[in-house]
CSV table of C-alpha atoms in Angstrom, one decimal:
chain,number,residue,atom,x,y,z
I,1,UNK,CA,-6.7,214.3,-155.1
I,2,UNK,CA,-8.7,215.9,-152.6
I,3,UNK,CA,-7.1,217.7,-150.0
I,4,UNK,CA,-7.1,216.6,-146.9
I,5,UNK,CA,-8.6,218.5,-144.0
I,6,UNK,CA,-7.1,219.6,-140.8
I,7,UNK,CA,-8.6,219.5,-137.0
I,8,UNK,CA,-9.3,223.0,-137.4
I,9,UNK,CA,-11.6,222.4,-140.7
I,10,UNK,CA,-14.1,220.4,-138.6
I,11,UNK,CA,-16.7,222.0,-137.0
I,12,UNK,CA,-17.7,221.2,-133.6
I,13,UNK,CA,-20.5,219.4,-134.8
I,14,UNK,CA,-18.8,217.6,-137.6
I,15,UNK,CA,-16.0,216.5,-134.4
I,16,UNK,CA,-18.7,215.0,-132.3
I,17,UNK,CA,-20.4,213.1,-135.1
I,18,UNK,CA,-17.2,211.6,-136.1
I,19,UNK,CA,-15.9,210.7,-132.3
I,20,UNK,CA,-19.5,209.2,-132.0
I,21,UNK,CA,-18.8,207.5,-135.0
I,22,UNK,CA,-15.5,206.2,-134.3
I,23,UNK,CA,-17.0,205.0,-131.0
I,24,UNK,CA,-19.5,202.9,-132.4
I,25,UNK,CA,-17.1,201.4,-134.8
I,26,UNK,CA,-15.2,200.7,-131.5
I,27,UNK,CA,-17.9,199.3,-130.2
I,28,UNK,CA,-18.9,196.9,-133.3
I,29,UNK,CA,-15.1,195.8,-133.1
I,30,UNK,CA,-15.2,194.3,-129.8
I,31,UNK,CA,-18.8,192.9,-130.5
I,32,UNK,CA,-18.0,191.4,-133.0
I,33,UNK,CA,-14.9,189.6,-131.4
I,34,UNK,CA,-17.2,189.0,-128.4
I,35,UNK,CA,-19.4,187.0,-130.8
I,36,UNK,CA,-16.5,185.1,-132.5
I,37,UNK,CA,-15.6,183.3,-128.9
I,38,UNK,CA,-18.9,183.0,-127.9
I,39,UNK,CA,-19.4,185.6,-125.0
I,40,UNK,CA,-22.0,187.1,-126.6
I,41,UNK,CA,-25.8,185.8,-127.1
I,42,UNK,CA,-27.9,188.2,-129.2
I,43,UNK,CA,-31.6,187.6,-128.3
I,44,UNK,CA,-34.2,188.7,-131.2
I,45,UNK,CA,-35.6,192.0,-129.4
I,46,UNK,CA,-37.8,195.0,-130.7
I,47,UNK,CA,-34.9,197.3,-130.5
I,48,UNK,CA,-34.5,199.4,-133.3
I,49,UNK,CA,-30.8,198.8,-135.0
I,50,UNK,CA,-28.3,201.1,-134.4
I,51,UNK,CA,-29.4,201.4,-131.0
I,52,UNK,CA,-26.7,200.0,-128.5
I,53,UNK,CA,-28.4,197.4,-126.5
I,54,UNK,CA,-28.4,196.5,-122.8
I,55,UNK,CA,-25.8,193.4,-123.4
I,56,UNK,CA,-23.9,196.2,-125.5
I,57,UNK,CA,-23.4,198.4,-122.6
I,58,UNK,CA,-23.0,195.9,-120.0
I,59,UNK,CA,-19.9,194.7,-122.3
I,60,UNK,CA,-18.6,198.2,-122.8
I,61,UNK,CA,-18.8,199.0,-119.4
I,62,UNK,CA,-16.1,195.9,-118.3
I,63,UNK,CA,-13.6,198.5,-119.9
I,64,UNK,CA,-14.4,201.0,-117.9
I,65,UNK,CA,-13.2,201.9,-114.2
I,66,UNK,CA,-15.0,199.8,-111.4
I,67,UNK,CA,-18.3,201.3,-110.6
I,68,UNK,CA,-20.0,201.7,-107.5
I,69,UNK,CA,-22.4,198.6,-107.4
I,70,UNK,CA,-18.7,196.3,-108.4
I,71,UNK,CA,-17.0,197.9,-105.2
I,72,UNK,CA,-20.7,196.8,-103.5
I,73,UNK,CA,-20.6,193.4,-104.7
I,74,UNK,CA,-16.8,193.5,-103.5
I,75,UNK,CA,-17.2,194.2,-100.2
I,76,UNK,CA,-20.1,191.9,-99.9
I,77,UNK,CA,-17.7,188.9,-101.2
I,78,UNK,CA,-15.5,190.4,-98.7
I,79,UNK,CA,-18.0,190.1,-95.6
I,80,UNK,CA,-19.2,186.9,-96.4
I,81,UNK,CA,-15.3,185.3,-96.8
I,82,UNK,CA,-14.5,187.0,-93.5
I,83,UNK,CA,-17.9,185.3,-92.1
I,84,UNK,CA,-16.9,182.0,-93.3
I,85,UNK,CA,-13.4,182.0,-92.0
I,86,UNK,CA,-15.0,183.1,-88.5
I,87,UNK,CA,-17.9,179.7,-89.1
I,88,UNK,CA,-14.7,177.4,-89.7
I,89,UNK,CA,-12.3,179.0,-86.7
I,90,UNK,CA,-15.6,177.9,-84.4
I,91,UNK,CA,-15.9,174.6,-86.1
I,92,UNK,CA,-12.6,173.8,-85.3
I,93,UNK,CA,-12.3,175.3,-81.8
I,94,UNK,CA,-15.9,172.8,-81.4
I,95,UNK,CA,-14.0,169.5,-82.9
I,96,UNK,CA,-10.8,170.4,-80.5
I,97,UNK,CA,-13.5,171.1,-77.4
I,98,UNK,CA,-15.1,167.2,-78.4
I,99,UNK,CA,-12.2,165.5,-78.9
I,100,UNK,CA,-10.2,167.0,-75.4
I,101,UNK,CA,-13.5,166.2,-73.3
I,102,UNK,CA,-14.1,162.2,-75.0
I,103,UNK,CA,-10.3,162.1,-73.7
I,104,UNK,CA,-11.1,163.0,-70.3
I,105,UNK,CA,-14.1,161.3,-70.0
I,106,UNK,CA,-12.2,158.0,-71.0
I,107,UNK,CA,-9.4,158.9,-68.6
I,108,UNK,CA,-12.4,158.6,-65.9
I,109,UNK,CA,-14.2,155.6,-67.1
I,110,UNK,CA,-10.8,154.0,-66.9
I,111,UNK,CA,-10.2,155.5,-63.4
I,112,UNK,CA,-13.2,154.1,-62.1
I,113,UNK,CA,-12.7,150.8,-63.7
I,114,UNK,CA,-9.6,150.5,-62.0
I,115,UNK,CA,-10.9,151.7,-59.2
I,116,UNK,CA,-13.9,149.0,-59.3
I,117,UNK,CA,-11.0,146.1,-60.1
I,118,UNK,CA,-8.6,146.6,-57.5
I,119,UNK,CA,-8.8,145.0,-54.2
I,120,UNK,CA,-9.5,146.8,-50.8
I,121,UNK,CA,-6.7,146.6,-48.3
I,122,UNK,CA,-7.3,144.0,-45.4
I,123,UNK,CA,-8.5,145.4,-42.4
I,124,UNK,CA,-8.7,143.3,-39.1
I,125,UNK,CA,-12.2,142.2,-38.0
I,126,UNK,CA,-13.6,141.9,-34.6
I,127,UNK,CA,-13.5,137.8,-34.3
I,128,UNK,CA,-17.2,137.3,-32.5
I,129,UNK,CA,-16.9,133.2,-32.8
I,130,UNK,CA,-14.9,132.7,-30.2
I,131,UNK,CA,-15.8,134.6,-27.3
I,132,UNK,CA,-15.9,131.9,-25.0
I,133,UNK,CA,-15.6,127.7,-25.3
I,134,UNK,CA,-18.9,126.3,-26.4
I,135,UNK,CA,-21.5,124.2,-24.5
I,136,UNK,CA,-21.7,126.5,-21.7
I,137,UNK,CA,-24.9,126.5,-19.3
I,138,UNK,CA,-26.5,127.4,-16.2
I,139,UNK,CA,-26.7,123.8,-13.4
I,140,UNK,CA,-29.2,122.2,-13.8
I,141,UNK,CA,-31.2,122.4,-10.9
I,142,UNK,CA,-34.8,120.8,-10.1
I,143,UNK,CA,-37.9,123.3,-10.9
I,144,UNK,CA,-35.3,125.8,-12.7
I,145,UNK,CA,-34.7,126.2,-16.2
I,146,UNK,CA,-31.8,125.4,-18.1
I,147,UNK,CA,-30.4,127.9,-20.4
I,148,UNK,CA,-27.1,129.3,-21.7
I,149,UNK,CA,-24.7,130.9,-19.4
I,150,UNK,CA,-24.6,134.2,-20.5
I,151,UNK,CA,-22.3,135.3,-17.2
I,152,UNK,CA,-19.7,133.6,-18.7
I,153,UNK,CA,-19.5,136.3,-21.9
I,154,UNK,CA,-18.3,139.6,-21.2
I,155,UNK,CA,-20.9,142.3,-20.9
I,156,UNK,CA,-19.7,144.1,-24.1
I,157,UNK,CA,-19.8,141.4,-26.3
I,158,UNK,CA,-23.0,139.9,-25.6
I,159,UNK,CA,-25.1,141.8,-28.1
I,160,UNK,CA,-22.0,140.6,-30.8
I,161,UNK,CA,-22.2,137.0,-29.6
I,162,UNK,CA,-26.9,137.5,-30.2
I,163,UNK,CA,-26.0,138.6,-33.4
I,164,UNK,CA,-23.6,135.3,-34.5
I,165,UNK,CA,-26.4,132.9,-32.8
I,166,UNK,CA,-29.1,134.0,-35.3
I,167,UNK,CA,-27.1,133.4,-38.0
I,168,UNK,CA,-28.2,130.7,-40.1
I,169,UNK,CA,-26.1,127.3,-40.4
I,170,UNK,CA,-25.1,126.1,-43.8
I,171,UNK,CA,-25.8,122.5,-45.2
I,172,UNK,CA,-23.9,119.8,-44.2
I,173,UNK,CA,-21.6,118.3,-46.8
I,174,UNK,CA,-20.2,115.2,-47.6
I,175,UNK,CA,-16.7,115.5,-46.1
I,176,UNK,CA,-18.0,116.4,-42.5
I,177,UNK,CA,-18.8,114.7,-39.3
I,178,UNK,CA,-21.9,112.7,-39.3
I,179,UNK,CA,-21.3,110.6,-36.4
I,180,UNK,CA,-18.8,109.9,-33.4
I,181,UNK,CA,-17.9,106.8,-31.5
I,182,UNK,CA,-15.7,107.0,-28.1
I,183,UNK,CA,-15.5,102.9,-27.1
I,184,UNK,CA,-14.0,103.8,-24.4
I,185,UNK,CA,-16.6,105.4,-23.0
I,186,UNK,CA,-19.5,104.2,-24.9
I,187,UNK,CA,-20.1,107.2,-26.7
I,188,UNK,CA,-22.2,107.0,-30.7
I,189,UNK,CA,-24.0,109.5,-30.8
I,190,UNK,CA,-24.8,111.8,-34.0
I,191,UNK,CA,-22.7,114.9,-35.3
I,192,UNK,CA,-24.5,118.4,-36.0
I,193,UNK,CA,-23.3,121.5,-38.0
I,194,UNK,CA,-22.5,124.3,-35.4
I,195,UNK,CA,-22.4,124.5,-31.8
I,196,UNK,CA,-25.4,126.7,-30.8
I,197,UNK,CA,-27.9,126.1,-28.2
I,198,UNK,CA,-30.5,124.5,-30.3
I,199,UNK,CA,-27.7,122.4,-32.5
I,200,UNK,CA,-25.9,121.1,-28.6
I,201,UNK,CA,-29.7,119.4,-28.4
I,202,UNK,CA,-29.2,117.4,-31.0
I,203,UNK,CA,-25.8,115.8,-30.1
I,204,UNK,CA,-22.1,116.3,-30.6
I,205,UNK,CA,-21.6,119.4,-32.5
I,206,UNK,CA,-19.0,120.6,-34.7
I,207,UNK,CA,-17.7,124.5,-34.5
I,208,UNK,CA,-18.2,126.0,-37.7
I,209,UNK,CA,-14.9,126.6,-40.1
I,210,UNK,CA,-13.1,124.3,-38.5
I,211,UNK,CA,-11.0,121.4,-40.0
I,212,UNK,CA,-13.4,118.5,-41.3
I,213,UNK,CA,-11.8,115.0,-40.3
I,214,UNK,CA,-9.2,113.7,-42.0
I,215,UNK,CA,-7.9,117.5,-43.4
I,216,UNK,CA,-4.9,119.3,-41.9
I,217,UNK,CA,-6.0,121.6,-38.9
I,218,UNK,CA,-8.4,121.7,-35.7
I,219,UNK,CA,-11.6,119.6,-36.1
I,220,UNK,CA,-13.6,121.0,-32.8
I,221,UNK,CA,-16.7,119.3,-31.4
I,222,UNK,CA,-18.4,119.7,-28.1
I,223,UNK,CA,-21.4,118.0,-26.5
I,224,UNK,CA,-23.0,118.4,-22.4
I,225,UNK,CA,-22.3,116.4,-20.0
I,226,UNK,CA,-25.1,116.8,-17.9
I,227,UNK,CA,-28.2,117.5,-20.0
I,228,UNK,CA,-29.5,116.9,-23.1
I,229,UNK,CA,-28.5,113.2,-23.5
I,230,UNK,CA,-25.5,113.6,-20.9
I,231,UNK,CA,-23.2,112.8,-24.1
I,232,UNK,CA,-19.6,114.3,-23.2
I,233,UNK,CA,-20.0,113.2,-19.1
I,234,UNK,CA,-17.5,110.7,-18.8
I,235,UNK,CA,-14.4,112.9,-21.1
I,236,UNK,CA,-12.5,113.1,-17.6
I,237,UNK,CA,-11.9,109.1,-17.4
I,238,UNK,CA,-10.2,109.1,-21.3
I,239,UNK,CA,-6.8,108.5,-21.0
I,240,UNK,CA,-3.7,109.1,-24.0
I,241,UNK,CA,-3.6,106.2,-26.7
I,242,UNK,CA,-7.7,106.0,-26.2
I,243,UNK,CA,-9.4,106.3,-29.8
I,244,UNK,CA,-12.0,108.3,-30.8
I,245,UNK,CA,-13.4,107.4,-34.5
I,246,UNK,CA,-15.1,110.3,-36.7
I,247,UNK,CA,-17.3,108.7,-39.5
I,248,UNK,CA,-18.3,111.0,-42.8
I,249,UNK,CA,-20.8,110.3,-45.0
I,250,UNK,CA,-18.0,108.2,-47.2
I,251,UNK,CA,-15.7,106.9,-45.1
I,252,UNK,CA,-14.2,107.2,-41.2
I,253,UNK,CA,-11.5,108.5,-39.3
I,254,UNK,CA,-9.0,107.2,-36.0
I,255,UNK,CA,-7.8,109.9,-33.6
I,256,UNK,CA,-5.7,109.0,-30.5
I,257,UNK,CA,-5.9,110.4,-27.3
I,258,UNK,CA,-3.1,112.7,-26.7
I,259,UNK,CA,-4.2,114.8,-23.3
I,260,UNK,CA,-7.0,116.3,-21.1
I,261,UNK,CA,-6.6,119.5,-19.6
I,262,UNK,CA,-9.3,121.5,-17.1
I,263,UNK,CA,-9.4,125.7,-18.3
I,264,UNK,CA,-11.6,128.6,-17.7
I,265,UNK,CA,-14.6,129.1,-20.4
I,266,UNK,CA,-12.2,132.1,-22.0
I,267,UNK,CA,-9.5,130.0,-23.5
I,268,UNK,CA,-10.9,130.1,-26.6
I,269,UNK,CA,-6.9,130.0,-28.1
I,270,UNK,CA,-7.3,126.4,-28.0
I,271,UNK,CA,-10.0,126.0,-30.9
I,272,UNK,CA,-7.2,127.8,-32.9
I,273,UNK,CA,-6.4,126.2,-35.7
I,274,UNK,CA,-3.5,123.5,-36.4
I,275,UNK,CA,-0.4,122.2,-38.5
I,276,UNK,CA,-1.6,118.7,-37.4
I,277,UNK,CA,-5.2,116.7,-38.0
I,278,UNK,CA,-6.1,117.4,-34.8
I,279,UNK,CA,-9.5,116.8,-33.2
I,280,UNK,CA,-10.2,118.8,-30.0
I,281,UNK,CA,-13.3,117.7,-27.5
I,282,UNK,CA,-15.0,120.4,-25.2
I,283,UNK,CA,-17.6,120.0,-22.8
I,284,UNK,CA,-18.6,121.9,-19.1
I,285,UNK,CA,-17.1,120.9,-16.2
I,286,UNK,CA,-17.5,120.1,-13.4
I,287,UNK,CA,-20.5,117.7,-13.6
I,288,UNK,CA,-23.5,119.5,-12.4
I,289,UNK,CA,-21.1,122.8,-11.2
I,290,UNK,CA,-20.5,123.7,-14.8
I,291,UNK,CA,-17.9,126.8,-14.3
I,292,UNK,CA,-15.3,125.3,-16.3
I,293,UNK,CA,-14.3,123.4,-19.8
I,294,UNK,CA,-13.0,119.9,-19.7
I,295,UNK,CA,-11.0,119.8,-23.2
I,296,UNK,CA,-9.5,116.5,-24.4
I,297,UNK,CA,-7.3,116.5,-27.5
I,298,UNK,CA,-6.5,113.8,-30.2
I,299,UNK,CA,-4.3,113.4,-33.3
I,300,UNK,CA,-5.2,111.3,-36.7
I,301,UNK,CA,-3.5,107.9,-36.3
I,302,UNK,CA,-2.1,107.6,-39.9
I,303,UNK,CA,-2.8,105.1,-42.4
């Protein structure tokens, strides 16, 4: 039996050969396994055999410490999570930014629909309709014009009281006055829409939005009572329990007589409106002097 040989029998050639040799048989070892689970591929290549190849080394290297281009590829991994995290921080910080200015701009949409919805408070408004009583109109005297009275207006409201005259009348409906007949004093004549100077031309005329016959509240009319058809002259000589019939385009209407009363052209308070079907006649007085109103009042005679 041959003797074996100690460390210090080996030359240092003979050592390196066999730690080369023992490395390669290392080396064949884990290729080998590598090759039984598939994590190894060999390609047909020119190299000559017993040459380690590129695949070889690459596998030999894993057992090795981490080399320079691993700590590269590292901190490259590294950067790129750290610039991803950053991309997603902003995304989010973006979605909160949307979301918190949709809820503010639907906070102000519904602000101004609100707004838009909800009713302005009532504020009083100059009343130009009833500056002074209608009908009123300079004498007539011979080689002179007739025209409105515009003393009888106060100087302020004058431009106020242009402005309602130009305004246009509406259409005449069904339930108001078309005619009026006062036996006692022979009076048919037609009824008009509005009491302006061109409408008190055309006959009795009724103040607009006031009470049409028959409904609760102050039906107004007024007519000259010397020009224009001299319809209104003889209102002094009515007396209480008189009638006075309103006819509509359907049916008619009775009012009694209930007073007569001479006021100044200002007393507009008595076109005010009633609790009562009231009828209220206003024309100038007196005949041919025109400084005052003559106003007679009636009541609906019930059914």
């Amino acid at each position: 039996m041959p003797r074996q040989r100690s460390i210090e029998d080996f030359s240092s050639d003979e050592l390196r050969r066999l730690l080369v040799e023992k490395r390669r048989a290392e080396r064949e070892a884990r290729l080998s396994a590598y090759r039984k689970t598939g994590r190894v591929i060999r390609l047909v290549t020119d190299e000559p055999e017993g040459e380690p190849s590129p695949q070889e080394n690459l596998i030999e290297n894993e057992d090795e410490p981490i080399t320079i281009r691993q700590r590269a590829r590292t901190r490259r991994k590294t950067g790129m999570d750290r610039f991803l995290f950053a991309v997603e921080i902003v995304a989010i910080l973006g979605l909160f930014f949307i979301i918190l200015n949709g809820v503010n701009l639907l906070r102000n949409l519904n602000k101004e629909f609100s707004s838009a919805l909800a009713q302005p408070d009532p504020t009083p408004t100059a009343l130009i309709t009833a500056v002074v009583l209608p009908s009123g109109h300079t004498p007539p005297v011979e080689g002179v014009e007739v025209r409105p009275n515009d003393a009888e207006i106060p100087e302020h409201l004058r431009p106020l009281m242009q402005s309602y005259a130009d305004l246009p009348i509406p259409t005449q409906s069904a339930q108001q006055a078309r005619q009026i007949q006062i036996p006692a004093i022979g009076v048919n004549a037609p009824v008009v829409l509005g009491d302006g100077w061109e409408q008190l031309k055309k006959g009795v005329a009724q103040h607009l939005g006031t009470a049409n016959p028959g409904e609760t509240g102050n039906l107004v009319v007024s007519a000259h009572n010397d020009i224009f058809g001299e319809l209104f002259k003889d209102l002094d000589k009515l007396q209480p329990g008189d009638e006075v019939v309103i006819i509509t385009q359907d049916r008619s209407f009775t009012y009694t007589i209930t007073g007569t009363q001479i006021v100044e052209p200002t007393r507009v308070d008595l076109m005010a409106p009633t609790a009562e079907k009231t009828l209220t006649m206003i024309s100038c007085y007196p005949y041919r002097v025109d400084n005052k109103r003559i106003v007679v009042t009636a009541v609906l005679q019930q059914d």
